[in-house]
Coordinates of C-alpha atoms and ligand atoms in Angstrom, one line a residue:
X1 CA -12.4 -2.2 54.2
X2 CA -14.1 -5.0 54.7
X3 CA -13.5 -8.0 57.2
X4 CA -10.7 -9.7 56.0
X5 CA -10.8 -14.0 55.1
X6 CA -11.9 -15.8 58.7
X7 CA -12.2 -19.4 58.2
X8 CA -10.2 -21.8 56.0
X9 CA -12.4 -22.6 52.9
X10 CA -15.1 -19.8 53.0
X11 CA -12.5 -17.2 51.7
X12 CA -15.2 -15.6 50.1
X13 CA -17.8 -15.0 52.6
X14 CA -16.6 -11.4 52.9
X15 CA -17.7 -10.4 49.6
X16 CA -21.3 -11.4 50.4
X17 CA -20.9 -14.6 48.7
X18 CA -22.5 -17.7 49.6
X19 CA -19.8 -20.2 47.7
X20 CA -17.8 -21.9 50.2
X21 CA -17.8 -25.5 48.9
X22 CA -14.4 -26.6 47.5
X23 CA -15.3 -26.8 44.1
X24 CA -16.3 -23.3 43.9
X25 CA -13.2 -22.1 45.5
X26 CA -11.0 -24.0 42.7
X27 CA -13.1 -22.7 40.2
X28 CA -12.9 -19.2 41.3
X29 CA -9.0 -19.8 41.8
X30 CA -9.0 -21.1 38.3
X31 CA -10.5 -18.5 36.7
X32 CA -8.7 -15.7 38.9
X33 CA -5.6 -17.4 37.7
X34 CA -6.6 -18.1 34.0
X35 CA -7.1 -14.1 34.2
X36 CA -3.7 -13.1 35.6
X37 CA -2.1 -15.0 32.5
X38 CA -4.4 -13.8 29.5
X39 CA -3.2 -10.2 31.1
X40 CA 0.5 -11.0 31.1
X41 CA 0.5 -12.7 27.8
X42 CA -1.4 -9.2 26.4
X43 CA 1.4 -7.2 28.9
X44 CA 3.9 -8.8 27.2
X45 CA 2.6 -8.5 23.7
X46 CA 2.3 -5.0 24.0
X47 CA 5.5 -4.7 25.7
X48 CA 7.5 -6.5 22.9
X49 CA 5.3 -4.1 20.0
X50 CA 5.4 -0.7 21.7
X51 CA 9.1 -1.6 22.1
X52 CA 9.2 -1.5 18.1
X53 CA 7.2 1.1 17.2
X54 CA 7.2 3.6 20.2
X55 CA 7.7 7.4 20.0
X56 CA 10.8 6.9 21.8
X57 CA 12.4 4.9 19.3
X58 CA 11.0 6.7 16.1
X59 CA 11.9 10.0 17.4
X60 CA 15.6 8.6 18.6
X61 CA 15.7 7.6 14.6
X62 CA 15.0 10.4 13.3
X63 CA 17.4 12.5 15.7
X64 CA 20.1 9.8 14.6
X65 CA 18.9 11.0 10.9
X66 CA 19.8 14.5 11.9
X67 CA 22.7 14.3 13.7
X68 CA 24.1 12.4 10.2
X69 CA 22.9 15.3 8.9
X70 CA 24.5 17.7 10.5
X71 CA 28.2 15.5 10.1
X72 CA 27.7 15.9 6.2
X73 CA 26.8 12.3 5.8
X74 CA 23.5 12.8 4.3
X75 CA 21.4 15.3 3.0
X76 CA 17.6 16.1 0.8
X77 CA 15.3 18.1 0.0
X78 CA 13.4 17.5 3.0
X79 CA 16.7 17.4 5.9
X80 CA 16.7 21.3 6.7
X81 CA 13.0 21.4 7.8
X82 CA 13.4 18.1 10.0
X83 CA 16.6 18.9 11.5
X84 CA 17.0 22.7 11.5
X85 CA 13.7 24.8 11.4
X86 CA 11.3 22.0 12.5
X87 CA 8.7 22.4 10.0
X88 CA 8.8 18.8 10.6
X89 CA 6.2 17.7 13.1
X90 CA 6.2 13.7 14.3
X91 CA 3.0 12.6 15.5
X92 CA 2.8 9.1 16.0
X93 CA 4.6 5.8 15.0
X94 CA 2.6 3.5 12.0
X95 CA 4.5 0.5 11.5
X96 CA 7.8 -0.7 12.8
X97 CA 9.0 -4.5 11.7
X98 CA 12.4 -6.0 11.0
X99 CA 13.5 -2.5 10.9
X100 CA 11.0 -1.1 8.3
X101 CA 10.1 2.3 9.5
X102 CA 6.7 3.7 8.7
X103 CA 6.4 7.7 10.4
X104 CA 3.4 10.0 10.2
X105 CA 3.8 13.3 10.4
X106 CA 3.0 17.0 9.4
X107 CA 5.5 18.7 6.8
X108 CA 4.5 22.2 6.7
X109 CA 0.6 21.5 7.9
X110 CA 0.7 18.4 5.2
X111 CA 0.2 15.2 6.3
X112 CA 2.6 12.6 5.4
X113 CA 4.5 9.6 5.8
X114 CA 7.7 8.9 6.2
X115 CA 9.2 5.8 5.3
X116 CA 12.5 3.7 5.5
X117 CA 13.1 0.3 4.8
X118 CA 15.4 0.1 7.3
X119 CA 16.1 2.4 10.1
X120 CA 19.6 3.1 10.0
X121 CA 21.6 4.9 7.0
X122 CA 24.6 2.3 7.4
X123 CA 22.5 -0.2 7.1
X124 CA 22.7 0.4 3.3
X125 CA 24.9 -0.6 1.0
X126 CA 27.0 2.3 -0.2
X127 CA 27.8 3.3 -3.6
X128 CA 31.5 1.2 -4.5
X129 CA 32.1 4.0 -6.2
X130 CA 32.4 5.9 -2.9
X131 CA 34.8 4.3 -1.3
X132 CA 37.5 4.1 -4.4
X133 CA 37.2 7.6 -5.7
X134 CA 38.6 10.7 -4.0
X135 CA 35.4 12.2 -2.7
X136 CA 37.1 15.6 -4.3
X137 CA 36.7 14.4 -7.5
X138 CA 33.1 14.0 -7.9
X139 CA 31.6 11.8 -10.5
X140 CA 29.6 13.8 -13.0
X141 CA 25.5 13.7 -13.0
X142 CA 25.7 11.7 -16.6
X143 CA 27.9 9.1 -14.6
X144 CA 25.0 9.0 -11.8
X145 CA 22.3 9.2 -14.3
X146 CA 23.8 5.8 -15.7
X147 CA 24.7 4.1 -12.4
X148 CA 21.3 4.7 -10.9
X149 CA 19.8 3.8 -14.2
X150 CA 21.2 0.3 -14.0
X151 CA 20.3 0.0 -10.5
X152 CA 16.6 1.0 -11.0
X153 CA 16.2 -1.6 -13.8
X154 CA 17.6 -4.1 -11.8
X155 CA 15.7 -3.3 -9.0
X156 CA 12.2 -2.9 -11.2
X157 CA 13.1 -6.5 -12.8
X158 CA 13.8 -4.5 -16.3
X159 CA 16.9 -5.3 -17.2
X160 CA 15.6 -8.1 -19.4
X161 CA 14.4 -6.4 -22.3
X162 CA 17.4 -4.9 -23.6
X163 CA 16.0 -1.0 -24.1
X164 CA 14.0 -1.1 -21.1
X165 CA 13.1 3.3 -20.9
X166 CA 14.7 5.6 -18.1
X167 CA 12.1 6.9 -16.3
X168 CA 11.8 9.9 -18.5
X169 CA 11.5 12.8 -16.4
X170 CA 13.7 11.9 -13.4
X171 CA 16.1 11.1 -15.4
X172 CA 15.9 14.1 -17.2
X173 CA 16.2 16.1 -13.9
X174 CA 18.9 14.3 -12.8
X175 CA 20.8 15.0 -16.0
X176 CA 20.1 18.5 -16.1
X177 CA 21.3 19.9 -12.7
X178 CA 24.3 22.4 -13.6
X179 CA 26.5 20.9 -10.7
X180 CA 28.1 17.6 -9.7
X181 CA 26.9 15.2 -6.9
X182 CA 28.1 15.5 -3.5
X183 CA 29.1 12.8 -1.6
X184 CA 26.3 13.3 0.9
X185 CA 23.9 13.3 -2.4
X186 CA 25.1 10.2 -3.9
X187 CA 25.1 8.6 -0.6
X188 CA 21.5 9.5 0.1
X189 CA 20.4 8.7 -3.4
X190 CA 21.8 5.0 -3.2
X191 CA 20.2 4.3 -0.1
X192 CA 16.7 5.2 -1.7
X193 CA 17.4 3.6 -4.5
X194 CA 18.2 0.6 -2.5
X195 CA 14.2 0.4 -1.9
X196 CA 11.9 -0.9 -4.1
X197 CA 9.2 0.8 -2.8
X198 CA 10.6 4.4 -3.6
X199 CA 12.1 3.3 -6.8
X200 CA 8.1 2.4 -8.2
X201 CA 6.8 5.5 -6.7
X202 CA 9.3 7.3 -7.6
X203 CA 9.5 6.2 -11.4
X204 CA 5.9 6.0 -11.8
X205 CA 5.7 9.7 -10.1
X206 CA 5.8 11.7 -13.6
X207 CA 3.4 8.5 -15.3
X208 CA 0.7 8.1 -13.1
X209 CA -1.3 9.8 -10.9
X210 CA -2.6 6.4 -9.2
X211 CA 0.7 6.3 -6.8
X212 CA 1.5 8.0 -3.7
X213 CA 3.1 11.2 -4.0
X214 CA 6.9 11.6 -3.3
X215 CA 6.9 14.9 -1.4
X216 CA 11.1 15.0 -0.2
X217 CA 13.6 12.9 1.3
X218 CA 16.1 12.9 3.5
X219 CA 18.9 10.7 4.0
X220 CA 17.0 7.3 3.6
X221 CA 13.8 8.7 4.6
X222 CA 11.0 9.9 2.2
X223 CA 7.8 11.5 2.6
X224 CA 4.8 10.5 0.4
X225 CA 1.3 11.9 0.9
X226 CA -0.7 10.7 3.9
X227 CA -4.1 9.4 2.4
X228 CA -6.6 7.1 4.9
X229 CA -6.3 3.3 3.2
X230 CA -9.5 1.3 2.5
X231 CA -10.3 -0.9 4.7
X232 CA -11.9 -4.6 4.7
X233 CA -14.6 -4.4 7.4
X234 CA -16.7 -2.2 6.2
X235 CA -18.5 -2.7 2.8
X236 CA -18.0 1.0 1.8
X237 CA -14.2 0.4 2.0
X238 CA -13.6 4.3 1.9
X239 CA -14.5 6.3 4.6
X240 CA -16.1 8.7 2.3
X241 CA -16.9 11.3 5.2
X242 CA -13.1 12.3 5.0
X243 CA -13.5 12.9 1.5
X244 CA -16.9 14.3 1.8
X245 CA -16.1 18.0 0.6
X246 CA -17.1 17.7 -2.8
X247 CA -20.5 18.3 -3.9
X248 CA -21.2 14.5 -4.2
X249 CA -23.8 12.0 -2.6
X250 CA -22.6 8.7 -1.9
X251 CA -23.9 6.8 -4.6
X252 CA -21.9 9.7 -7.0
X253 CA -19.1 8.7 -5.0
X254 CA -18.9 5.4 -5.4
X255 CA -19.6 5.6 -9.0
X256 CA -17.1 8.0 -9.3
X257 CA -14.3 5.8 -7.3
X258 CA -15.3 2.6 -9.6
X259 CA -15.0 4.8 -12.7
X260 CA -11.1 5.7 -11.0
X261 CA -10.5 1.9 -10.3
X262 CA -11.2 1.4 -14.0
X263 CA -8.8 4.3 -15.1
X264 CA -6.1 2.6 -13.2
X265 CA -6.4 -0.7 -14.2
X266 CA -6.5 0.8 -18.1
X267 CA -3.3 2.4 -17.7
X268 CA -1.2 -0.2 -15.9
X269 CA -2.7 -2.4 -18.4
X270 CA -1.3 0.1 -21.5
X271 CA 0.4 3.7 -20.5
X272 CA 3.8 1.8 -19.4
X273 CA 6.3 0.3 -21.5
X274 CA 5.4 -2.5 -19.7
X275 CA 2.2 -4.2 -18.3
X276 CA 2.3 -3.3 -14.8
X277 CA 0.6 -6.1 -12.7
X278 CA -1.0 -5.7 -9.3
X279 CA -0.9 -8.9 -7.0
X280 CA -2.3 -7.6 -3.7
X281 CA -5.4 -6.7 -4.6
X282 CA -7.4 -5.2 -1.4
X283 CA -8.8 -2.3 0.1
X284 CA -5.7 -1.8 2.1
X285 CA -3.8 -1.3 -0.7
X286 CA -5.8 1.5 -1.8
X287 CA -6.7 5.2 -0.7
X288 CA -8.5 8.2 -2.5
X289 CA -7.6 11.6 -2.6
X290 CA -10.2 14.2 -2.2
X291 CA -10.8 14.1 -6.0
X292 CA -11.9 10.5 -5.7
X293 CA -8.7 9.1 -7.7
X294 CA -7.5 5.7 -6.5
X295 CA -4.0 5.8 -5.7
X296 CA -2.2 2.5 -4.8
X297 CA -0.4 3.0 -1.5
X298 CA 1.2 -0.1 -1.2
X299 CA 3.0 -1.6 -4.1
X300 CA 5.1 -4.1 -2.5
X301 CA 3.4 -7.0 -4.7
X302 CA 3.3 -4.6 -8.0
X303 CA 5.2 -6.2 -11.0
X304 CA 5.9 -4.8 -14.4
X305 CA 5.0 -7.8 -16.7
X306 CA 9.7 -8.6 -17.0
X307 CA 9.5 -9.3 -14.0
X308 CA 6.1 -11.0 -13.4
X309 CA 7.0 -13.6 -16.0
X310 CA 10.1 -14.5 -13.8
X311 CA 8.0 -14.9 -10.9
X312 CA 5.4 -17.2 -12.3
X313 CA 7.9 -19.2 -14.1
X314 CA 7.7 -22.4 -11.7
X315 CA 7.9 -25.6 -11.2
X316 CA 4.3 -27.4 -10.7
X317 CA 2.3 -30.0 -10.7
X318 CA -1.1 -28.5 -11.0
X319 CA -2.5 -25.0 -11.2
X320 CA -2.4 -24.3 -8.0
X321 CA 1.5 -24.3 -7.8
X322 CA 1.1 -21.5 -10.1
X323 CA -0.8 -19.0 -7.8
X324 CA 1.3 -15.8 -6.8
X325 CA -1.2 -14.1 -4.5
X326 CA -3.9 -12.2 -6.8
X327 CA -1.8 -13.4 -10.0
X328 CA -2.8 -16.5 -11.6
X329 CA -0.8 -19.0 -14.0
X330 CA -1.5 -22.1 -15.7
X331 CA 0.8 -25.3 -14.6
X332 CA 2.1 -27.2 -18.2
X333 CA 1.3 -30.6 -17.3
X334 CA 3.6 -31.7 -20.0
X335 CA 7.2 -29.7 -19.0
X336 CA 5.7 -29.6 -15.4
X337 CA 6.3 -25.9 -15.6
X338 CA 3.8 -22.6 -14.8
X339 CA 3.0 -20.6 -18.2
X340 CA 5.4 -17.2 -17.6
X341 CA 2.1 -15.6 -19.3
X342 CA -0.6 -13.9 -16.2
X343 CA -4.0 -16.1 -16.7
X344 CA -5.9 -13.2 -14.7
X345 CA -6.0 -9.8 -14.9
X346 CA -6.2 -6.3 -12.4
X347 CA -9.2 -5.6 -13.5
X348 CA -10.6 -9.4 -12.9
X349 CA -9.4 -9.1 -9.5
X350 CA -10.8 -6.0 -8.7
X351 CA -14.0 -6.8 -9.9
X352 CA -14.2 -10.0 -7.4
X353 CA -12.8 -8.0 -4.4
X354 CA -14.4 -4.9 -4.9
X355 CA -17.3 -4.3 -6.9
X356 CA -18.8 -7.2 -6.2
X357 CA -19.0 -6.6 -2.9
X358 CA -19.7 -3.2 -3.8
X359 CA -23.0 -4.1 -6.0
X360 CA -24.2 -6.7 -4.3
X361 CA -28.0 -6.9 -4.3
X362 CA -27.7 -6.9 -0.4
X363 CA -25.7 -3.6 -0.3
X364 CA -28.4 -1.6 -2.7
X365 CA -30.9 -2.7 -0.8
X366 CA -34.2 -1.0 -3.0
X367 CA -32.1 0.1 -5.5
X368 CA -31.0 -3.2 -6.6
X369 CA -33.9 -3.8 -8.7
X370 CA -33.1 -0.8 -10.8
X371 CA -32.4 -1.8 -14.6
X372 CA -29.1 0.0 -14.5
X373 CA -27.8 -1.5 -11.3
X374 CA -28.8 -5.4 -12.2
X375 CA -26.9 -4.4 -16.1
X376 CA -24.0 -3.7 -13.7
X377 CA -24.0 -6.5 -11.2
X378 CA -23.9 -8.6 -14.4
X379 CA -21.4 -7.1 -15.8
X380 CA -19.3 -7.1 -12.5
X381 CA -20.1 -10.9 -12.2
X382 CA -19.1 -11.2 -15.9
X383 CA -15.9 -9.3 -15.2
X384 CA -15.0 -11.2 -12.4
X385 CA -15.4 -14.8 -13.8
X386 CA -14.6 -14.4 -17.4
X387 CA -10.8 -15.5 -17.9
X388 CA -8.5 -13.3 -19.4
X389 CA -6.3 -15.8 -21.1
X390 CA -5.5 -15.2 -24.9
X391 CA -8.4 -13.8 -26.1
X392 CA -7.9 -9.9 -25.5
X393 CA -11.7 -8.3 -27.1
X394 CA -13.6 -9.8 -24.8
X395 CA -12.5 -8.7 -21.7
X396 CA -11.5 -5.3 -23.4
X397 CA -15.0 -5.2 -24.6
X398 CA -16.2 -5.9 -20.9
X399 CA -14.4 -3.0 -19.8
X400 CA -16.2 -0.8 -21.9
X401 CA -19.2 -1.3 -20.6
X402 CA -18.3 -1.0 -17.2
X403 CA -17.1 2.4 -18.7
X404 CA -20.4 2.9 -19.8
X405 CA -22.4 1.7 -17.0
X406 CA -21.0 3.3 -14.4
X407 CA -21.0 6.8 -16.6
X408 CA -25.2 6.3 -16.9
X409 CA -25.1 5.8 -13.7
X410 CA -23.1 8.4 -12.6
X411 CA -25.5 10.8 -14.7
X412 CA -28.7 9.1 -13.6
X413 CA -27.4 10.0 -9.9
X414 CA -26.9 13.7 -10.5
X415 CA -30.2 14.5 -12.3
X416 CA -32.1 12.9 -9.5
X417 CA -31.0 14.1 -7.1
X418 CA -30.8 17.6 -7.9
X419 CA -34.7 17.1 -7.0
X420 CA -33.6 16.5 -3.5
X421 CA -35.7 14.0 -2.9
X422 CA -33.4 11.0 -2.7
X423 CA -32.2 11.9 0.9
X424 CA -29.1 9.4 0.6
X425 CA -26.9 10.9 3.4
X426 CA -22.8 9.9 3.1
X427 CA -23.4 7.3 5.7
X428 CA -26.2 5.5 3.9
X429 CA -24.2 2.2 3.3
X430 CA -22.3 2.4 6.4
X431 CA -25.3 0.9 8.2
X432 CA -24.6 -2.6 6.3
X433 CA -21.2 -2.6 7.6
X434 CA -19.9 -6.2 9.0
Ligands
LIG1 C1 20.8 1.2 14.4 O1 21.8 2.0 15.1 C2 21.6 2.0 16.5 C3 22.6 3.0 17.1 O2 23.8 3.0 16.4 C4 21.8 0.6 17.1 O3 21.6 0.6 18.4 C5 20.8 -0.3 16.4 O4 21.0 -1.6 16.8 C6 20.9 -0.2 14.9 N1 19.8 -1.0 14.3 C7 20.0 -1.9 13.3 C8 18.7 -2.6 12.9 O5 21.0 -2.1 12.8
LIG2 C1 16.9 0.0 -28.4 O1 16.5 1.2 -28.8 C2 17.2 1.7 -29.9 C3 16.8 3.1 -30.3 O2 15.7 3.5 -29.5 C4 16.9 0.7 -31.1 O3 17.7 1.1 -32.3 C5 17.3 -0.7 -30.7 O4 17.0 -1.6 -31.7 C6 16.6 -1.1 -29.4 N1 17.2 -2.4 -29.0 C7 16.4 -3.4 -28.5 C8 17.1 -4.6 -28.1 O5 15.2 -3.3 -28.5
LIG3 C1 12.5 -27.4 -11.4 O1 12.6 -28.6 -12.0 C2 13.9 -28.8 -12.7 C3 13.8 -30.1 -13.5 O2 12.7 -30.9 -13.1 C4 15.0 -28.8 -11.7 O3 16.2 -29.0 -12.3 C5 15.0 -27.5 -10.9 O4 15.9 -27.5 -9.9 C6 13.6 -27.3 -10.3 N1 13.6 -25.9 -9.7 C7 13.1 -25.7 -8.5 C8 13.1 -24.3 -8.1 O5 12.6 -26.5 -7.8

């Protein structure tokens, strides 16, 4: 140890320093004590978060999931391997806010997530039906078939149209099962049903395979498939090492994740009854499986057009009232009302956020100059500016030759390389990260 402070005002002679005036002395104090509070305001940050979204607390859920279990109160596919032959491994808490309950863990050696709106089971409404009927007499699966129907077009924004369609193969399942509903079942099923998030997935399951998965449930908790999100610092957006497996380079694999980006935004445009429209357009959104399909993993902000129209229906006074995150309206000067009719489309949107970034002239470095790739960063640029408005050939005709752009491409790419000369490595773009 070293001698301890002698003389009033040269405090910090001992540590070899020559600063005894005053001034430096209040300026060391000021900074020593400017660096106390930066640490407690960061100790009590991470106090307040880890108290949300600890192990403690996600692990006491799920045993409160188990123990409600256990009493009869709940039940699902996925209860017996969480609460009775652990097949269920927790590994770490995601997301925890206002009770939303984000989980990761390993189901049988699968990664997944497990979700819940909110973290307790009474914190759902319960069935009416429930709490009227004898639980002995047990309503019939047509009875739930058309109870749940009416609660998933209500909670889809459907119930406008008049003969808005079941979701065909759920409910088909659901019909089918040889045996009444149990009280646990029922109970379970309205509390999922009571989330918007699994009602999409869930109904969009059997449609589309740009959604999460649905692996199991149990009680209010489901399981979808874990896949990595995009992210919005680095230009490649996909960590493409994780996917890596395939026999692709990463110019392939690009190509090949535009080409899935266009799939999707085809189908929501045209497979559904109706348009379905995407208003959060960003990397986080989105994750790829090891096929390269983009699967939207967030769908908080995703609107069939029933609903969309409702939303954009509002009062303004200019354009700008008429904004809804990525989804763009007109404002009617004249009735001072937004046009219920989308201005912009998914496929606009995802051309500004990411291909353009994508097929910038910066990112291809060399490459840019390449007939091909300047065709394509028109096209992008065309995509992303031209309005979508009433005219539907021209944008449709723009989409085709994305389509056919990025298919050249994609076969340029492969004959190439097969000389082995190209040398581009998986982690060719990652260098122009920001
Ligand atoms: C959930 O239940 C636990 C235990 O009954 C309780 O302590 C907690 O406050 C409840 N959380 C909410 C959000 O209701
Ligand atoms: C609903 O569908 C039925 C048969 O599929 C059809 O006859 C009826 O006209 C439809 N109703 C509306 C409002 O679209
Ligand atoms: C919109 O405007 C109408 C008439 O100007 C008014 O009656 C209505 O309350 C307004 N709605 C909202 C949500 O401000």
């Amino acid at each position: 140890m070293g001698p301890g402070p002698s003389r009033g005002g040269c405090l910090l002679r001992w540590l070899g320093l020559k600063i005894c005036r005053r001034s430096t002395l209040v300026f060391a104090l000021l900074w020593f004590g400017t660096w106390v509070f930066l640490n407690g305001l960061v100790f009590v940050h991470r106090t307040i978060l880890s108290d949300y979204c600890t192990d403690d607390k996600s692990k006491r859920i799920l045993q409160r999931v188990c123990e409600e279990y256990r009493e009869g109160a709940l039940t699902g596919d996925l209860c017996e391997d969480l609460c009775v032959s652990g097949q269920v491994e927790y590994k770490r808490c995601l997301y925890y806010e206002n009770g939303k309950k984000v989980i990761e863990a390993r189901w049988r050696g699968t990664p997944v997530v497990l979700k819940s709106k909110l973290e307790n089971f009474s914190s759902y409404e319960s069935l009416g039906l429930l709490e009227y009927q004898d639980p002995a007499e047990e309503l019939s699966p047509l009875d739930v078939v058309f109870y749940a129907t009416l609660e998933i077009r209500n909670s889809l924004g459907l119930d406008m149209g008049g003969n808005a369609s079941l979701p065909p193969l759920w409910g088909q399942r659901m019909r089918e099962r040889g045996r009444p509903y149990s009280r646990a079942e029922l109970a379970s099923l309205w509390s999922l049903l009571q989330q918007e998030e699994y009602v999409f997935l869930r109904v969009l399951q059997d449609l589309s395979r740009h959604v999460a998965k649905v692996l199991g449930s149990c009680g209010h908790f489901y399981a979808v498939e874990y896949l990595s999100a995009g992210h919005a610092w680095d230009q490649n957006i996909f960590s493409l090492e994780e996917v890596s497996a395939g026999p692709w380079t990463a110019r392939d694999m690009v190509h090949r994740i535009a080409l899935s980006f266009l799939d999707m935004a085809w189908r929501f445009d045209n497979d559904f009854s109706h348009r379905l429209h995407l208003c959060d357009i960003k990397p986080e959104n989105f994750a790829i499986r090891k096929d390269l399909t983009v699967v939207a993993i967030d769908v908080d902000m995703a609107f069939f057009e029933p609903k969309m129209r409702d939303i954009l229906e509002q009062n303004c006074t200019n354009d700008d009232d008429c904004n809804f995150f990525d989804c763009v309206s007109k404002c009617d000067v004249k009735t001072n009302k937004c046009s219920s009719k989308r201005r912009n489309s998914n496929l606009q949107v995802i051309c500004q956020k990411i291909f353009r970034p994508w097929f910038s002239p910066t990112l291809l470095g060399a490459k840019a100059g390449l007939p091909l790739q300047v065709d394509l960063q028109r096209a992008v640029q065309e995509c992303a500016e031209t309005p979508w408005g009433e005219d539907e050939e021209r944008p449709q005709a723009l989409q085709k030759r994305l389509l056919h752009l990025l298919t050249r491409l994609l076969h340029q790419g492969t004959s190439s390389e097969r000389g082995g000369a190209d040398g581009e490595g998986v982690h060719s773009h990652t260098a122009l990260n920001f």
